[in-house]
């Protein structure tokens, strides 16, 4: 019995809802598992990873502005930004766009994810959030905060600017830079995301104008009276707000575009496939998959796949999908009485149940598998052998499988 | 946390057959059971129409070109404007033995000291000239210093006048009387007096310096108000308070004119607007252009008379007087113009590079034909 898992998925059934109650996610059909893993699992990882990295970047970038100021105020802990504007920065003005990014962003479309299960490895290998991406993001945050502070500093050096008129452009510039950074990261632009970004900036300006007009002596020592209004009449404010985000985001834009042109990661390929018209997509996906298989040296029934299968339970659900024929052939040669302690048996069991549903129902998602793996089709033509095996298995495994099905979960 | 998830509606009516797949938990046999299936709306099923950009060299290079083409002219405009601003600066701290103000270095505030510095303007100053005093190594932005004020008192609130805020400590009371205006910022107000004379064949003509209009309008008319009462008799209004410790005169004797006296004295207001950086300048006086035919300050010899009251030597500070003309972008600062020109040129160059890259490598990705 499975004692530990990353995510528990229960498949609700006639035997009872025990699995459903014990699980993190509950689904009703086995075939829903495919989409749950490949599409929603991948999106969940990619959204969460990017959002978390973005939140780290955002806070490092903003707080570093206060740090750079310490070099010029005698390390006394003075802030050049008004207290309430600082608090609302994180609370209202830059909170909704990343949340919406974490909810809606899709880096690869659902159809492509279903057809290229290899993309699931992107999450398993932590390709989006690992040490190197974290360090690069932190360095980028430092660089951007340097730019956001020192460009206004060099502009206002040795002038008659006061503390809060100095902090106001810095605050505005960092808001624009941080939101534009998110805009560069966003892969899916819906109306909602555009509206929230524009509204965040608008809310910031409206709040600042109202606050700076209403607060005469309400918030010592800043009492930022009329600072934003005066800045809005100053052309230098607009010129600074124009150039500083450009300087801050230029390296990131350049590197992203070069990576988009030269990069060879599978995610990038999948994104490019998404852009192609429908007919070409199938062609490209077939090319990519055949290239992956020949490159990994794994023809249809190769022993190399066994390493994957043997390694860990975590590869379980991916490799049967990748090499379903291999799984089938392996199963044929193996002792079919899968013991409860043998995870492979269970995995195959789940796969077989899925494959049978797929082969019985002509879904469009089963297309490529039909094309690639004639052995799946052959199961239909020889129902006596495999189907019989399965129906024989079914009551056996059903009984002990009933216990398994209702209590245990798929390990990811 | 169990989330009921049934993605494909059309698969629910799937025949069970010999496989005996149980039906979904939510859809019961009877129609009376309330379904917990999520709505099939575009938002909840993540089918919202979207634009999905991919950043490649080809998609990004128009942005680079546009940025380059916009920034370079702006930069040139700003740079030319900044170059047309005239500025002249005199450091009169007096730490060098050769400086005329060296004798005033050990000034104490009850023994006045005056010094005179002669200088020559190479070019004439055409439009209105602004006269600033500048201080260096003076941290008006220190946290304890910035806190040390009472804005309610400065706004004319009578209760705060006699009971200043605790933030003003230790400059809150003196000999049991409340200090008006309280705080360290007010206490350290700049009190040198600068006068400018034109030297024309041994005759010294004073140049008229205007002391009104140097503070922000909102500061002078809204934020800083004298205590309510008769503006002509400020002495009575400030009854019961005492002057700041380091001031020679109390606040109601800053200027004989009633609309520049008390808290609304413009030099005081300018000082209370704490500077952002340790090297700063503050507007002191205005020199207005008399008519369109004569420059405001002609090239030639001038003399600056200083009543040296403000000691900066103890903290290695420096004092300066700056004469400057002003444009729409403020004072003389070539930085922004140079920054715009530099960034515009870099963007344009990168645009060219990306164009070359796109031309050579850009089309290979659309066929996903990358050798592994």
XYZ file of C-alpha atoms in Angstrom:
784
model
C 0.000 0.000 0.000
C 1.319 3.382 -0.890
C 2.526 5.239 2.143
C 3.769 8.432 0.619
C 3.226 10.332 -2.581
C 3.640 13.793 -3.987
C 0.055 14.008 -5.142
C -2.732 11.581 -4.484
C -5.358 11.077 -7.160
C -8.408 9.082 -6.361
C -10.596 7.587 -9.005
C -14.119 7.431 -7.733
C -15.926 4.221 -8.277
C -18.622 1.851 -7.342
C -16.552 0.284 -4.627
C -16.695 3.326 -2.511
C -15.385 6.768 -2.118
C -12.500 5.919 0.189
C -9.892 6.765 -2.383
C -11.627 9.986 -3.213
C -11.769 11.047 0.394
C -8.121 10.294 0.959
C -6.855 11.927 -2.180
C -5.860 15.408 -3.251
C -7.641 15.196 -6.551
C -10.540 12.982 -7.489
C -11.516 12.043 -10.966
C -14.234 9.839 -12.282
C -12.654 8.098 -15.222
C -9.269 6.602 -15.815
C -8.912 8.402 -19.063
C -9.185 11.704 -17.298
C -5.855 10.831 -15.734
C -4.065 11.554 -18.966
C -5.264 15.099 -19.202
C -4.869 15.638 -15.492
C -1.224 14.722 -15.618
C -0.070 15.923 -18.947
C -2.038 19.111 -19.270
C -3.048 20.303 -15.853
C -0.050 18.869 -14.099
C 2.292 20.571 -16.473
C 0.435 23.863 -16.359
C 0.293 23.732 -12.600
C 4.019 23.254 -12.330
C 4.883 25.876 -14.885
C 2.525 28.477 -13.453
C 3.572 27.912 -9.874
C 7.261 27.849 -10.629
C 7.152 31.005 -12.665
C 4.940 32.795 -10.204
C 7.146 31.919 -7.255
C 10.264 33.008 -9.054
C 8.524 36.204 -10.038
C 7.503 36.959 -6.467
C 11.080 36.510 -5.293
C 12.305 38.786 -8.038
C 9.674 41.427 -7.317
C 10.447 41.713 -3.670
C 14.210 41.647 -4.097
C 13.970 44.336 -6.741
C 11.772 46.614 -4.668
C 13.498 46.291 -1.343
C 16.914 46.761 -2.891
C 15.861 50.259 -3.883
C 15.667 51.102 -0.210
C 19.011 49.447 0.288
C 20.773 51.524 -2.337
C 19.397 54.641 -0.740
C 21.104 53.775 2.510
C 24.440 54.580 0.944
C 23.239 58.145 0.581
C 21.448 58.674 3.857
C 24.170 57.607 6.223
C 22.764 54.094 6.670
C 20.185 55.539 8.993
C 17.258 53.515 7.709
C 15.594 56.435 6.006
C 13.167 55.576 3.231
C 12.562 57.936 0.384
C 9.177 56.419 -0.414
C 6.120 57.211 1.627
C 5.144 54.471 4.051
C 1.626 53.853 2.792
C 2.689 53.835 -0.819
C 5.299 51.234 0.059
C 2.797 48.990 1.761
C 0.215 49.269 -0.975
C 2.865 48.583 -3.585
C 2.955 44.947 -2.604
C -0.603 44.771 -1.427
C -2.579 46.306 -4.277
C -0.499 47.538 -7.116
C 1.610 44.503 -7.952
C -0.401 41.677 -6.437
C -3.201 40.993 -8.885
C -1.262 40.606 -12.161
C 1.026 37.824 -10.860
C -1.924 36.038 -9.272
C -3.769 36.155 -12.544
C -0.615 34.944 -14.260
C -0.525 32.023 -11.863
C -4.128 31.186 -12.653
C -4.414 31.685 -16.372
C -1.064 31.434 -18.034
C -0.605 28.541 -20.439
C 2.863 28.074 -21.767
C 1.945 25.308 -24.219
C -1.533 24.559 -25.479
C -3.487 21.601 -24.158
C -3.557 19.750 -27.469
C 0.192 19.907 -27.894
C 0.755 18.801 -24.329
C -1.441 15.766 -24.867
C 0.349 14.862 -28.035
C 3.854 15.370 -26.653
C 3.946 13.612 -23.311
C 7.688 14.162 -23.184
C 6.892 17.679 -22.112
C 5.886 16.299 -18.750
C 9.562 15.822 -17.971
C 9.843 19.576 -17.833
C 8.153 19.413 -14.448
C 9.818 16.286 -13.227
C 13.253 17.693 -13.894
C 12.430 21.068 -12.323
C 13.479 22.826 -15.440
C 11.751 26.093 -14.634
C 12.623 26.549 -10.982
C 16.043 25.267 -10.102
C 19.194 26.728 -8.662
C 20.458 28.266 -11.855
C 17.208 29.971 -12.792
C 16.882 31.259 -9.241
C 20.383 32.727 -9.256
C 19.851 34.299 -12.648
C 16.581 35.821 -11.464
C 18.241 37.230 -8.361
C 21.033 38.758 -10.410
C 18.457 40.233 -12.738
C 16.587 41.655 -9.737
C 19.784 43.269 -8.457
C 20.549 44.738 -11.827
C 17.053 46.113 -12.280
C 17.033 47.683 -8.839
C 20.412 49.254 -9.548
C 19.041 50.779 -12.705
C 15.770 51.883 -11.112
C 17.648 53.671 -8.368
C 20.697 55.089 -10.050
C 19.144 56.539 -13.165
C 16.961 58.917 -11.099
C 19.880 59.434 -8.732
C 22.183 60.586 -11.515
C 19.428 62.766 -12.816
C 18.683 64.479 -9.522
C 22.195 64.583 -8.133
C 23.180 67.984 -6.813
C 19.789 69.510 -7.434
C 17.160 70.906 -5.139
C 15.043 67.756 -5.041
C 13.568 66.785 -1.711
C 13.371 63.320 -0.217
C 9.871 62.326 -1.262
C 10.024 63.940 -4.654
C 13.096 61.796 -5.170
C 11.345 58.646 -4.002
C 8.230 59.184 -6.065
C 9.778 58.640 -9.512
C 11.768 55.734 -8.127
C 8.576 54.117 -6.868
C 6.746 54.708 -10.130
C 9.636 53.469 -12.210
C 9.966 50.297 -10.195
C 6.228 49.661 -10.500
C 6.393 49.992 -14.266
C 9.510 47.868 -14.496
C 8.084 45.109 -12.348
C 4.821 44.958 -14.282
C 6.598 45.074 -17.631
C 8.808 42.224 -16.456
C 5.681 40.197 -15.860
C 4.468 41.213 -19.278
C 7.635 39.772 -20.794
C 7.114 36.519 -18.904
C 3.452 36.120 -19.822
C 2.893 33.569 -22.520
C -0.880 33.864 -22.728
C -2.458 37.262 -22.948
C -6.130 37.252 -22.228
C -8.244 40.336 -21.832
C -8.188 39.847 -18.070
C -4.439 40.078 -17.815
C -4.259 43.181 -19.917
C -7.019 44.813 -17.931
C -5.429 43.998 -14.575
C -2.067 45.350 -15.637
C -3.499 48.587 -16.888
C -5.743 48.888 -13.851
C -2.850 48.284 -11.459
C -0.935 51.191 -12.923
C -4.038 53.356 -13.037
C -4.884 52.469 -9.447
C -1.391 53.426 -8.382
C -1.647 56.848 -9.959
C -5.167 57.459 -8.721
C -4.257 56.414 -5.202
C -1.123 58.553 -5.203
C -2.927 61.604 -6.476
C -5.731 61.277 -3.950
C -3.415 60.467 -1.072
C -1.038 63.280 -1.884
C -3.882 65.733 -2.133
C -5.607 64.694 1.056
C -2.793 64.053 3.463
C -1.511 67.280 4.911
C -0.405 66.177 8.331
C -1.780 62.660 8.554
C 1.365 60.618 8.149
C 4.427 62.143 9.755
C 7.160 62.509 8.829
C 6.453 62.100 5.159
C 3.167 63.979 4.824
C 3.492 63.788 1.084
C 1.403 66.755 0.221
C 1.138 67.572 -3.448
C 4.234 65.636 -4.417
C 2.652 63.443 -7.082
C 0.722 66.341 -8.556
C 3.878 68.364 -8.909
C 5.730 65.457 -10.439
C 2.975 64.883 -12.961
C 3.547 68.432 -14.189
C 7.254 67.891 -14.571
C 8.504 66.610 -17.959
C 11.573 65.091 -16.327
C 9.322 62.650 -14.469
C 7.897 61.335 -17.721
C 11.297 61.159 -19.376
C 12.663 59.158 -16.466
C 9.662 56.826 -16.493
C 10.267 56.234 -20.172
C 13.954 55.468 -20.188
C 14.479 53.593 -16.948
C 12.238 50.571 -17.577
C 13.812 50.270 -21.016
C 17.314 50.144 -19.555
C 16.209 47.764 -16.800
C 14.476 45.273 -19.076
C 16.764 45.442 -22.079
C 19.008 42.486 -21.084
C 16.048 40.268 -20.287
C 14.296 41.107 -23.525
C 17.424 40.505 -25.513
C 18.199 37.177 -23.890
C 14.603 35.988 -24.194
C 14.498 36.815 -27.859
C 17.837 35.158 -28.537
C 16.707 32.112 -26.649
C 13.525 32.105 -28.675
C 15.527 32.147 -31.876
C 18.360 29.799 -30.986
C 16.978 27.736 -28.151
C 16.416 24.027 -28.573
C 14.397 23.103 -25.516
C 11.371 20.934 -26.068
C 9.043 23.487 -24.514
C 10.176 26.054 -27.039
C 9.674 23.628 -29.888
C 6.206 22.852 -28.588
C 5.379 26.554 -28.413
C 6.503 26.977 -31.990
C 4.416 23.983 -33.043
C 1.419 25.698 -31.470
C 1.854 28.573 -33.839
C 1.718 26.439 -36.931
C -1.498 25.730 -38.809
C -3.323 22.506 -37.941
C -2.028 20.283 -40.722
C 1.575 21.141 -40.153
C 1.250 20.540 -36.431
C 0.704 16.835 -36.760
C 3.667 16.589 -39.051
C 5.928 18.465 -36.712
C 4.867 16.496 -33.706
C 5.549 13.247 -35.490
C 8.964 14.555 -36.454
C 9.732 15.595 -32.921
C 8.625 12.317 -31.436
C 10.444 10.153 -33.905
C 13.537 12.229 -33.395
C 13.217 11.817 -29.642
C 12.866 8.079 -29.943
C 15.728 7.555 -32.345
C 17.889 9.889 -30.354
C 17.302 8.059 -27.134
C 18.071 4.818 -28.961
C 14.791 3.280 -27.918
C 12.953 1.507 -30.639
C 9.619 0.180 -29.809
C 10.513 -2.688 -27.530
C 13.911 -1.875 -26.214
C 15.410 -2.847 -22.926
C 16.534 0.689 -22.393
C 13.049 1.590 -21.431
C 13.208 -0.832 -18.583
C 15.631 1.389 -16.783
C 13.040 4.051 -16.718
C 10.442 1.681 -15.500
C 12.629 0.121 -12.924
C 14.031 3.261 -11.547
C 11.303 4.776 -9.583
C 7.625 4.961 -9.212
C 7.767 8.527 -10.379
C 8.571 7.525 -13.902
C 5.814 5.047 -13.865
C 3.068 6.950 -15.488
C 5.191 8.571 -18.096
C 7.078 5.695 -19.573
C 4.107 3.480 -20.278
C 2.686 6.336 -22.271
C 5.938 6.812 -24.077
C 6.551 3.224 -24.814
C 3.192 1.624 -24.536
C 4.166 -1.168 -26.815
C 7.208 -1.805 -24.709
C 5.026 -1.917 -21.687
C 2.705 -4.316 -23.369
C 5.438 -6.608 -24.487
C 6.977 -6.514 -21.078
C 3.724 -7.419 -19.536
C 3.281 -10.312 -21.889
C 6.523 -11.853 -20.824
C 6.060 -11.165 -17.183
C 4.187 -13.129 -14.634
C 0.788 -11.754 -14.869
C -0.171 -12.150 -11.278
C 0.895 -8.797 -10.111
C 1.393 -8.799 -6.404
C 0.365 -5.842 -4.371
C 3.951 -5.016 -3.630
C 4.862 -4.880 -7.260
C 4.233 -1.376 -8.460
C 4.927 -2.232 -12.038
C 1.970 -4.496 -12.188
C -0.300 -1.817 -10.942
C 1.092 0.673 -13.359
C 0.526 -1.570 -16.247
C -2.848 -2.293 -14.917
C -3.740 1.336 -14.984
C -2.224 1.756 -18.391
C -4.044 -1.193 -19.793
C -7.349 0.008 -18.466
C -6.716 3.372 -20.075
C -5.585 1.895 -23.361
C -8.636 -0.251 -23.566
C -10.949 2.665 -22.998
C -9.044 4.639 -25.563
C -9.134 1.901 -28.121
C -12.817 1.355 -27.506
C -13.735 4.997 -27.867
C -12.411 6.732 -30.944
C -11.125 9.874 -29.354
C -9.106 12.341 -31.250
C -6.476 12.317 -28.541
C -5.734 8.696 -29.263
C -4.842 9.521 -32.869
C -1.064 9.599 -32.714
C -0.940 6.519 -30.596
C -2.860 4.647 -33.171
C -0.508 5.842 -35.788
C 2.621 4.981 -33.910
C 1.869 1.886 -32.081
C 0.156 -0.762 -34.095
C 0.304 -3.074 -31.148
C -2.422 -1.083 -29.506
C -4.623 -1.642 -32.494
C -3.714 -5.261 -32.524
C -5.259 -5.687 -29.153
C -8.547 -5.063 -30.763
C -7.901 -7.621 -33.438
C -6.934 -10.280 -30.962
C -9.395 -9.791 -28.252
C -9.443 -13.383 -27.415
C -5.877 -13.345 -26.366
C -5.365 -9.995 -24.718
C -8.901 -9.103 -24.056
C -9.459 -12.492 -22.582
C -6.409 -12.082 -20.498
C -7.724 -8.875 -19.354
C -11.161 -10.105 -18.579
C -9.592 -12.960 -16.745
C -7.414 -10.577 -14.927
C -10.198 -8.259 -14.325
C -12.149 -10.201 -11.749
C -8.903 -11.327 -10.031
C -7.446 -7.959 -9.933
C -10.814 -6.552 -9.446
C -11.112 -8.196 -6.094
C -7.820 -7.272 -4.852
C -7.816 -4.557 -7.190
C -11.028 -3.445 -5.763
C -9.184 -2.939 -2.591
C -6.424 -1.222 -4.513
C -8.691 0.864 -6.632
C -10.710 2.228 -3.852
C -7.961 2.811 -1.371
C -4.765 3.522 -3.193
C -3.788 6.311 -5.474
C -1.619 6.901 -8.467
C 1.768 8.086 -7.454
C 3.300 10.894 -9.346
C -9.052 18.228 -0.738
C -10.980 16.386 -3.334
C -11.942 18.230 -6.453
C -14.450 16.620 -8.684
C -13.060 16.726 -12.122
C -14.822 15.586 -15.210
C -13.365 17.147 -18.246
C -15.122 15.732 -21.204
C -18.833 16.017 -21.059
C -19.286 13.860 -24.079
C -17.467 10.949 -22.500
C -19.870 10.628 -19.622
C -22.475 8.874 -21.596
C -19.915 6.259 -22.535
C -21.282 2.733 -22.503
C -19.838 0.666 -19.711
C -19.766 -2.593 -21.576
C -17.815 -5.461 -20.155
C -15.439 -3.221 -18.431
C -17.812 -2.089 -15.789
C -16.469 1.354 -15.403
C -18.413 3.098 -12.742
C -20.173 6.307 -13.569
C -18.963 9.660 -12.414
C -19.672 10.496 -8.836
C -21.508 13.682 -9.578
C -23.980 12.704 -12.225
C -26.597 10.585 -10.548
C -29.312 8.576 -12.105
C -32.127 10.952 -11.247
C -32.323 14.386 -12.737
C -33.192 15.879 -9.363
C -29.654 15.540 -8.059
C -27.882 18.889 -8.204
C -24.810 18.542 -10.354
C -21.483 19.787 -9.035
C -19.920 19.870 -12.441
C -18.086 23.120 -13.070
C -19.708 25.468 -15.547
C -18.729 25.062 -19.114
C -17.794 28.696 -19.513
C -14.727 29.930 -21.269
C -13.229 31.306 -18.058
C -13.725 28.219 -15.920
C -12.633 25.818 -18.598
C -9.635 27.971 -19.503
C -10.717 28.533 -23.038
C -10.497 32.319 -23.013
C -9.315 33.742 -26.307
C -5.710 34.688 -25.925
C -2.740 36.049 -27.733
C 0.284 33.858 -27.302
C 3.457 35.644 -28.237
C 6.805 33.977 -28.597
C 9.768 36.248 -28.190
C 12.137 35.671 -31.044
C 14.603 37.899 -32.820
C 12.063 38.594 -35.501
C 9.233 39.622 -33.207
C 11.366 41.807 -30.993
C 13.398 43.745 -33.488
C 10.673 46.238 -34.466
C 10.545 47.273 -30.810
C 14.291 47.839 -30.753
C 14.198 49.948 -33.870
C 11.308 52.013 -32.620
C 13.013 52.610 -29.289
C 16.203 53.611 -31.031
C 14.449 55.981 -33.378
C 12.473 57.647 -30.614
C 15.184 57.916 -28.024
C 17.949 59.413 -30.098
C 16.119 62.622 -31.058
C 14.793 63.024 -27.515
C 18.313 62.615 -26.200
C 19.700 65.164 -28.587
C 16.976 67.628 -27.624
C 17.606 67.208 -23.924
C 21.364 67.424 -24.338
C 21.167 70.622 -26.345
C 18.804 72.156 -23.796
C 21.096 71.249 -20.970
C 24.100 72.669 -22.722
C 22.368 76.007 -23.137
C 21.917 76.371 -19.401
C 24.491 78.592 -17.780
C 25.750 77.812 -14.349
C 28.363 79.322 -12.088
C 29.417 77.974 -8.730
C 31.535 79.437 -5.924
C 32.647 77.412 -2.948
C 32.939 79.775 -0.021
C 33.547 77.400 2.881
C 36.876 79.026 3.470
C 38.956 76.032 4.486
C 41.831 77.065 2.221
C 44.011 79.744 3.759
C 43.839 81.773 0.556
C 40.082 82.076 0.640
C 38.603 85.361 1.797
C 36.256 83.504 4.128
C 39.008 81.707 5.976
C 38.752 84.156 8.813
C 35.156 83.154 9.399
C 35.883 79.486 9.942
C 35.670 79.616 13.686
C 32.540 81.678 13.730
C 30.224 81.366 16.632
C 26.718 82.498 16.297
C 26.981 85.494 18.467
C 30.008 86.984 16.735
C 29.099 87.825 13.159
C 31.664 87.579 10.409
C 31.438 88.854 6.863
C 33.569 88.067 3.863
C 33.580 89.098 0.238
C 34.441 87.016 -2.778
C 35.061 88.595 -6.165
C 34.413 86.612 -9.305
C 33.987 87.085 -13.019
C 31.265 85.763 -15.253
C 32.617 84.684 -18.620
C 29.289 84.552 -20.376
C 26.220 86.569 -19.733
C 23.163 84.950 -18.284
C 20.206 85.590 -20.525
C 16.988 84.563 -18.855
C 15.911 84.619 -15.226
C 18.768 83.648 -12.949
C 18.253 81.505 -9.897
C 20.595 81.903 -6.962
C 21.087 78.805 -4.849
C 23.076 77.980 -1.775
C 24.532 74.502 -1.764
C 25.704 72.294 1.039
C 27.791 69.135 0.893
C 28.134 66.260 3.319
C 24.962 67.451 5.026
C 22.594 64.550 5.553
C 19.219 66.173 5.597
C 17.843 62.752 4.687
C 18.930 61.053 7.906
C 15.972 59.188 9.397
C 16.046 60.839 12.821
C 16.471 64.227 11.242
C 13.625 63.815 8.762
C 11.264 62.723 11.574
C 12.122 65.690 13.714
C 9.355 68.116 12.844
C 5.735 68.784 13.706
C 3.648 69.433 10.639
C 0.524 70.216 12.638
C 2.348 72.985 14.438
C 3.647 74.334 11.145
C 0.108 74.217 9.773
C -0.987 76.678 12.424
C -2.689 74.317 14.825
C -2.813 76.148 18.117
C -2.749 73.061 20.321
C 0.347 71.776 18.562
C 1.911 75.189 18.878
C 1.970 74.918 22.634
C 2.341 71.162 22.794
C 4.672 70.030 20.041
C 4.965 66.432 18.918
C 7.281 63.999 20.672
C 9.135 63.480 17.417
C 10.792 66.840 17.903
C 12.833 65.619 20.860
C 15.330 66.889 21.957
C 14.363 70.154 20.287
C 10.851 70.147 21.664
C 11.071 72.426 24.646
C 13.646 74.773 25.966
C 13.533 75.968 29.570
C 10.053 74.511 29.915
C 8.680 76.511 27.044
C 7.634 74.811 23.807
C 9.842 75.616 20.863
C 8.153 77.028 17.813
C 9.055 75.726 15.245
C 10.203 72.543 16.986
C 12.533 69.883 15.713
C 16.051 69.456 14.436
C 15.244 70.491 10.898
C 14.043 73.917 11.966
C 16.822 74.259 14.460
C 19.514 73.801 11.821
C 18.100 76.381 9.438
C 20.590 77.938 7.050
C 21.204 81.525 8.059
C 24.000 82.870 5.875
C 23.128 86.030 4.013
C 24.349 86.416 0.474
C 24.349 89.636 -1.508
C 25.429 90.177 -5.057
C 27.020 93.322 -6.445
C 28.045 94.161 -9.933
C 31.424 95.799 -10.224
C 31.569 98.386 -12.978
C 34.681 100.483 -13.000
C 34.946 100.502 -9.214
C 31.298 101.134 -8.604
C 29.373 98.471 -6.822
C 25.755 98.271 -7.817
C 23.644 95.852 -5.844
C 21.689 93.398 -7.904
C 18.058 93.155 -6.807
C 17.376 89.746 -5.312
C 13.777 88.642 -5.021
C 12.913 86.586 -2.005
C 9.291 85.783 -2.871
C 8.270 82.863 -5.021
C 11.104 80.582 -4.034
C 9.006 78.057 -2.132
C 6.316 75.747 -3.535
C 2.977 77.491 -3.829
C 1.239 74.668 -1.972
C 3.785 74.819 0.801
C 3.435 78.525 1.325
C -0.343 78.664 1.080
C -1.583 75.345 2.380
C 0.964 73.344 4.298
C 2.571 76.106 6.300
C 0.219 78.489 8.098
C 0.775 80.880 10.920
C -1.298 80.346 14.054
C -4.758 81.735 13.584
C -5.141 85.314 14.518
C -4.060 88.725 13.387
C -1.270 88.292 10.878
C 0.178 91.693 11.672
C 0.814 90.917 15.292
C 2.658 87.647 15.204
C 4.437 88.371 18.441
C 1.199 87.943 20.317
C 0.283 84.798 18.418
C 3.555 83.139 19.367
C 3.179 84.114 22.977
C 4.222 81.332 25.289
C 6.685 79.733 22.911
C 10.374 80.199 22.558
C 12.740 80.299 19.622
C 14.769 77.291 18.519
C 18.013 76.882 20.389
C 20.376 77.793 17.566
C 18.404 80.641 16.069
C 19.512 84.221 16.573
C 15.983 85.573 16.320
C 12.574 84.097 17.016
C 10.391 82.940 14.156
C 8.106 85.952 14.226
C 11.039 88.238 13.508
C 12.314 86.557 10.389
C 11.061 89.265 8.070
C 9.322 92.595 8.652
C 6.800 91.877 5.933
C 3.777 90.137 7.420
C 3.270 87.730 4.528
C 6.815 86.468 4.778
C 6.992 86.296 8.537
C 6.432 83.483 10.959
C 5.988 79.995 9.632
C 5.272 81.202 6.124
C 8.707 82.717 5.688
C 9.871 81.348 2.362
C 13.482 80.741 3.362
C 12.184 78.721 6.263
C 9.807 76.753 4.048
C 12.581 76.019 1.555
C 14.801 74.762 4.342
C 12.069 72.561 5.819
C 11.732 70.677 2.554
C 14.431 68.159 3.424
C 16.863 67.405 0.637
C 17.136 63.898 -0.748
C 20.900 63.556 -1.060
C 23.857 64.696 1.044
C 25.024 67.135 -1.625
C 22.187 69.450 -2.381
C 21.255 72.986 -3.255
C 18.319 75.074 -2.178
C 16.811 78.055 -3.881
C 17.812 81.252 -2.179
C 16.864 84.168 -4.347
C 15.606 85.015 -7.813
C 17.153 87.532 -10.158
C 14.556 88.645 -12.635
C 15.221 89.806 -16.099
C 14.509 93.513 -16.377
C 13.744 93.704 -20.073
C 14.248 91.693 -23.213
C 17.137 93.751 -24.458
C 19.523 93.302 -21.606
C 20.716 90.017 -20.247
C 19.907 89.399 -16.625
C 23.537 89.187 -15.633
C 26.007 90.561 -18.040
C 29.439 89.085 -18.366
C 31.871 90.882 -16.151
C 33.024 91.311 -12.600
C 30.835 90.626 -9.633
C 31.267 90.500 -5.927
C 29.510 88.279 -3.405
C 29.080 89.574 0.127
C 28.575 86.833 2.659
C 27.399 87.109 6.237
C 29.024 83.884 7.342
C 26.850 82.534 10.147
C 26.443 78.875 9.353
C 29.263 76.616 10.605
C 29.894 73.564 8.449
C 33.543 72.994 9.135
C 32.942 70.669 12.084
C 31.438 67.940 9.909
C 33.620 68.541 6.832
C 30.747 70.137 5.026
C 31.133 72.612 2.236
C 29.098 75.673 1.326
C 28.590 76.996 -2.162
C 26.720 79.695 -3.968
C 25.380 78.778 -7.367
C 24.003 81.021 -10.076
C 22.049 79.182 -12.717
C 19.532 79.708 -15.436
C 16.646 77.313 -15.675
C 14.916 75.503 -18.523
C 11.871 73.246 -18.735
C 14.020 70.398 -17.508
C 15.387 72.102 -14.444
C 19.023 72.847 -13.887
C 22.066 71.903 -15.867
C 22.406 68.147 -16.066
C 23.774 66.477 -19.174
C 23.096 62.995 -17.808
C 19.608 62.425 -19.185
C 20.513 63.580 -22.662
C 23.548 61.355 -22.762
C 21.535 58.439 -21.355
C 18.854 58.771 -24.006
C 21.360 59.011 -26.808
C 23.313 56.034 -25.494
C 20.300 53.813 -24.958
C 18.844 54.807 -28.308
C 22.077 53.966 -30.080
C 22.467 50.671 -28.288
C 18.891 49.701 -29.113
C 19.341 50.634 -32.718
C 22.555 48.652 -32.954
C 20.917 45.657 -31.278
C 18.039 45.999 -33.705
C 20.459 45.728 -36.575
C 22.131 42.719 -34.995
C 18.775 41.046 -34.418
C 17.792 41.787 -38.005
C 20.890 40.024 -39.182
C 20.251 37.098 -36.854
C 16.631 36.866 -37.920
C 17.581 36.927 -41.554
C 20.126 34.215 -41.154
C 18.609 31.925 -38.524
C 15.083 33.066 -38.006
C 13.263 30.827 -40.449
C 14.688 27.565 -39.339
C 12.502 27.352 -36.232
C 9.184 27.334 -38.027
C 9.919 23.893 -39.382
C 11.188 22.534 -36.046
C 14.053 21.137 -37.909
C 16.885 21.467 -35.473
C 19.583 18.819 -35.566
C 19.850 17.220 -32.160
